[in-house]
Amino acid sequence: WLYQKYTERFRPVLAAAGLTVPMATVMPAVTPVCFGTMYTGVMPAVHGIQSYCKPVITADSLFDSLPRSGKKVALVAVRDSSMALIFQNRPIDYYLTADDAGAVEKGLELIGEDRHDLVVVYNQEYDDMIHDTTPESPEALAAVWRHVEAFDRLSAAARQSWSGRGSLVVWATDHGNHLDWDGHGNHGEYRPEDINVMHFYGAYPKK
């Protein structure tokens, strides 16, 4: 619903990743459950996280299959976040940062070094802000626009550094959110605001 309501503000995302795919996330719509499914391809009952908790997933994941194929993977995430915890113990490079800004800068550095086949950069400020305030508070919306700017910078770096090969950039949201009864943002319910999300894909051919 954010994309539908503020489409114009997502113009940099559309310029970098013009293929927009409406998605329905899994239930409950909370981060470790959703990312567990997104990166394993199996339902929560199979990968094992069915509530808001952060155990290490043992099901086969993208972070297992790519290294098996000889690909080098980097995961950049805020320390103690879901992404930093549930996919531990894989043969990939982990870079844990204090905040989103540090994650973006590390992602840009890794893309520039061109030592990895996949760089995953996780940002969480908007989710933090909706829980502290509301989904459309000035603080929350400012976080969204920082995410847009970060994706613009990361995708531009990928186009430049990886121009010698075919590449793909992806903005993949785990879940939506809604204004809850207590006046704060929340998610995890079976309702359109929480379930319906957009994923964005941009493919760049080898030059």
CSV table of C-alpha atoms in Angstrom, one decimal:
chain,number,residue,atom,x,y,z
A,1,TRP,CA,0.0,0.0,0.0
A,2,LEU,CA,3.0,2.3,0.5
A,3,TYR,CA,4.0,1.8,-3.1
A,4,GLN,CA,0.4,2.4,-4.3
A,5,LYS,CA,0.0,5.6,-2.2
A,6,TYR,CA,3.5,7.0,-2.8
A,7,THR,CA,4.3,5.6,-6.3
A,8,GLU,CA,6.1,8.8,-7.4
A,9,ARG,CA,8.5,8.6,-4.5
A,10,PHE,CA,9.5,5.1,-5.7
A,11,ARG,CA,10.7,6.4,-9.1
A,12,PRO,CA,14.4,5.7,-8.4
A,13,VAL,CA,13.5,2.1,-7.6
A,14,LEU,CA,11.5,1.7,-10.8
A,15,ALA,CA,14.3,3.3,-12.8
A,16,ALA,CA,16.7,0.7,-11.4
A,17,ALA,CA,14.3,-2.3,-11.2
A,18,GLY,CA,11.4,-1.8,-13.5
A,19,LEU,CA,9.9,-5.3,-13.2
A,20,THR,CA,7.3,-5.0,-10.4
A,21,VAL,CA,5.9,-8.2,-9.0
A,22,PRO,CA,3.0,-8.2,-6.5
A,23,MET,CA,3.6,-10.9,-3.9
A,24,ALA,CA,1.7,-12.4,-1.0
A,25,THR,CA,3.9,-13.1,2.0
A,26,VAL,CA,3.5,-16.0,4.3
A,27,MET,CA,1.8,-16.1,7.7
A,28,PRO,CA,2.5,-14.9,10.3
A,29,ALA,CA,3.8,-11.9,8.5
A,30,VAL,CA,6.8,-11.3,10.7
A,31,THR,CA,10.4,-10.9,9.6
A,32,PRO,CA,12.1,-14.2,10.5
A,33,VAL,CA,9.1,-16.2,9.2
A,34,CYS,CA,8.9,-14.3,5.9
A,35,PHE,CA,12.7,-14.2,5.2
A,36,GLY,CA,12.9,-17.9,6.1
A,37,THR,CA,10.5,-18.7,3.3
A,38,MET,CA,11.9,-16.1,0.9
A,39,TYR,CA,15.5,-17.5,1.1
A,40,THR,CA,14.6,-21.2,1.3
A,41,GLY,CA,11.6,-21.4,-1.0
A,42,VAL,CA,9.6,-23.6,1.5
A,43,MET,CA,6.7,-22.8,3.8
A,44,PRO,CA,7.3,-22.0,7.5
A,45,ALA,CA,6.2,-25.4,8.6
A,46,VAL,CA,9.1,-26.8,6.6
A,47,HIS,CA,11.9,-24.3,7.4
A,48,GLY,CA,10.8,-24.3,11.1
A,49,ILE,CA,10.2,-20.7,12.1
A,50,GLN,CA,6.5,-20.2,12.6
A,51,SER,CA,6.5,-17.3,15.1
A,52,TYR,CA,8.6,-14.3,15.9
A,53,CYS,CA,11.8,-16.0,17.0
A,54,LYS,CA,15.3,-16.2,15.5
A,55,PRO,CA,16.7,-19.7,15.5
A,56,VAL,CA,19.2,-20.8,12.9
A,57,ILE,CA,17.4,-22.3,9.9
A,58,THR,CA,18.8,-25.7,8.9
A,59,ALA,CA,16.7,-26.1,5.8
A,60,ASP,CA,18.5,-25.7,2.5
A,61,SER,CA,18.7,-22.1,1.5
A,62,LEU,CA,20.0,-19.7,-1.2
A,63,PHE,CA,23.0,-19.3,1.1
A,64,ASP,CA,23.7,-23.0,0.8
A,65,SER,CA,22.9,-23.6,-2.9
A,66,LEU,CA,24.9,-20.8,-4.3
A,67,PRO,CA,28.2,-21.8,-2.5
A,68,ARG,CA,27.6,-25.4,-3.7
A,69,SER,CA,27.6,-24.0,-7.2
A,70,GLY,CA,30.9,-22.3,-6.6
A,71,LYS,CA,29.4,-18.8,-6.1
A,72,LYS,CA,30.7,-16.4,-3.4
A,73,VAL,CA,28.1,-14.8,-1.3
A,74,ALA,CA,28.1,-11.8,1.1
A,75,LEU,CA,25.4,-11.1,3.7
A,76,VAL,CA,25.4,-7.6,5.1
A,77,ALA,CA,22.9,-6.9,8.0
A,78,VAL,CA,22.5,-5.0,11.2
A,79,ARG,CA,23.9,-6.9,14.1
A,80,ASP,CA,21.3,-9.1,15.9
A,81,SER,CA,18.7,-8.6,13.2
A,82,SER,CA,16.7,-11.6,11.9
A,83,MET,CA,18.9,-11.7,8.7
A,84,ALA,CA,22.0,-11.7,10.8
A,85,LEU,CA,20.9,-14.6,12.9
A,86,ILE,CA,18.6,-17.1,11.1
A,87,PHE,CA,21.1,-17.9,8.3
A,88,GLN,CA,24.2,-18.3,10.3
A,89,ASN,CA,26.7,-21.2,9.8
A,90,ARG,CA,26.7,-21.0,6.0
A,91,PRO,CA,29.9,-21.0,3.8
A,92,ILE,CA,29.4,-17.3,3.1
A,93,ASP,CA,31.0,-14.0,4.2
A,94,TYR,CA,29.1,-12.2,7.0
A,95,TYR,CA,29.3,-8.4,7.6
A,96,LEU,CA,27.4,-7.2,10.6
A,97,THR,CA,27.0,-3.5,11.2
A,98,ALA,CA,25.6,-1.1,13.8
A,99,ASP,CA,22.9,0.4,11.6
A,100,ASP,CA,21.5,0.6,8.1
A,101,ALA,CA,23.9,3.3,7.1
A,102,GLY,CA,26.8,1.1,7.9
A,103,ALA,CA,25.2,-1.8,6.0
A,104,VAL,CA,24.7,0.3,2.9
A,105,GLU,CA,28.3,1.6,3.0
A,106,LYS,CA,29.7,-2.0,3.4
A,107,GLY,CA,27.4,-3.1,0.5
A,108,LEU,CA,28.8,-0.4,-1.7
A,109,GLU,CA,32.4,-1.3,-0.7
A,110,LEU,CA,31.8,-5.0,-1.5
A,111,ILE,CA,30.2,-4.3,-4.8
A,112,GLY,CA,33.1,-2.1,-5.7
A,113,GLU,CA,35.6,-4.8,-4.8
A,114,ASP,CA,33.8,-7.2,-7.1
A,115,ARG,CA,34.8,-10.3,-5.1
A,116,HIS,CA,31.2,-11.7,-4.7
A,117,ASP,CA,28.6,-13.1,-7.0
A,118,LEU,CA,25.8,-12.1,-4.6
A,119,VAL,CA,25.7,-9.3,-2.1
A,120,VAL,CA,22.6,-9.2,0.1
A,121,VAL,CA,22.1,-5.9,2.0
A,122,TYR,CA,19.4,-5.8,4.7
A,123,ASN,CA,17.9,-2.6,6.0
A,124,GLN,CA,15.5,-2.3,8.8
A,125,GLU,CA,14.9,1.3,9.8
A,126,TYR,CA,11.4,1.6,8.4
A,127,ASP,CA,10.3,-1.4,10.4
A,128,ASP,CA,11.9,0.0,13.5
A,129,MET,CA,10.1,3.3,13.0
A,130,ILE,CA,6.6,1.9,12.4
A,131,HIS,CA,6.8,0.1,15.8
A,132,ASP,CA,8.0,3.2,17.5
A,133,THR,CA,5.6,5.6,15.8
A,134,THR,CA,3.1,4.9,13.0
A,135,PRO,CA,3.4,3.6,9.4
A,136,GLU,CA,3.1,7.1,7.9
A,137,SER,CA,4.7,9.2,10.6
A,138,PRO,CA,7.4,11.7,9.4
A,139,GLU,CA,10.1,9.5,11.0
A,140,ALA,CA,8.8,6.4,9.3
A,141,LEU,CA,8.4,7.9,5.9
A,142,ALA,CA,11.8,9.5,6.1
A,143,ALA,CA,13.2,6.0,6.7
A,144,VAL,CA,11.4,4.7,3.5
A,145,TRP,CA,12.9,7.4,1.4
A,146,ARG,CA,16.3,6.6,2.9
A,147,HIS,CA,15.7,3.0,1.8
A,148,VAL,CA,14.9,4.2,-1.7
A,149,GLU,CA,18.0,6.3,-1.8
A,150,ALA,CA,20.1,3.4,-0.6
A,151,PHE,CA,18.7,1.0,-3.2
A,152,ASP,CA,19.4,3.7,-5.9
A,153,ARG,CA,23.0,3.9,-4.7
A,154,LEU,CA,23.5,0.1,-4.5
A,155,SER,CA,22.0,-0.6,-7.9
A,156,ALA,CA,24.0,2.2,-9.5
A,157,ALA,CA,27.2,0.7,-8.0
A,158,ALA,CA,26.2,-2.8,-9.3
A,159,ARG,CA,25.6,-1.4,-12.8
A,160,GLN,CA,29.0,0.2,-12.8
A,161,SER,CA,31.1,-2.5,-11.1
A,162,TRP,CA,29.4,-5.5,-12.7
A,163,SER,CA,29.0,-4.2,-16.2
A,164,GLY,CA,31.3,-6.9,-17.5
A,165,ARG,CA,28.8,-9.6,-16.7
A,166,GLY,CA,25.0,-10.0,-16.6
A,167,SER,CA,23.6,-9.0,-13.3
A,168,LEU,CA,20.4,-8.7,-11.3
A,169,VAL,CA,19.3,-6.2,-8.7
A,170,VAL,CA,16.3,-6.9,-6.4
A,171,TRP,CA,14.3,-5.0,-3.8
A,172,ALA,CA,12.5,-7.7,-1.8
A,173,THR,CA,10.2,-6.7,1.0
A,174,ASP,CA,9.5,-9.3,3.6
A,175,HIS,CA,6.0,-8.1,4.8
A,176,GLY,CA,3.8,-5.1,5.0
A,177,ASN,CA,2.3,-3.3,8.0
A,178,HIS,CA,-0.7,-1.5,9.4
A,179,LEU,CA,-1.8,1.0,12.0
A,180,ASP,CA,-2.7,-1.0,15.1
A,181,TRP,CA,-5.3,-0.4,17.8
A,182,ASP,CA,-2.6,1.1,20.2
A,183,GLY,CA,-1.7,3.9,17.8
A,184,HIS,CA,1.6,2.3,16.6
A,185,GLY,CA,2.5,0.4,13.5
A,186,ASN,CA,2.4,-3.4,13.6
A,187,HIS,CA,2.3,-6.5,11.3
A,188,GLY,CA,1.7,-10.2,11.5
A,189,GLU,CA,-2.0,-10.4,10.8
A,190,TYR,CA,-3.9,-11.9,7.9
A,191,ARG,CA,-4.9,-8.6,6.3
A,192,PRO,CA,-4.0,-7.0,3.0
A,193,GLU,CA,-1.8,-4.3,4.5
A,194,ASP,CA,0.4,-7.0,6.0
A,195,ILE,CA,0.3,-9.7,3.3
A,196,ASN,CA,0.4,-7.8,0.0
A,197,VAL,CA,3.9,-6.6,-0.9
A,198,MET,CA,5.9,-5.6,-4.0
A,199,HIS,CA,9.2,-7.0,-5.2
A,200,PHE,CA,11.2,-5.1,-7.8
A,201,TYR,CA,13.7,-6.7,-10.3
A,202,GLY,CA,16.2,-5.1,-12.6
A,203,ALA,CA,18.2,-7.1,-15.1
A,204,TYR,CA,21.4,-5.7,-16.7
A,205,PRO,CA,23.0,-7.5,-19.6
A,206,LYS,CA,26.7,-7.9,-19.9
A,207,LYS,CA,28.4,-5.0,-21.8
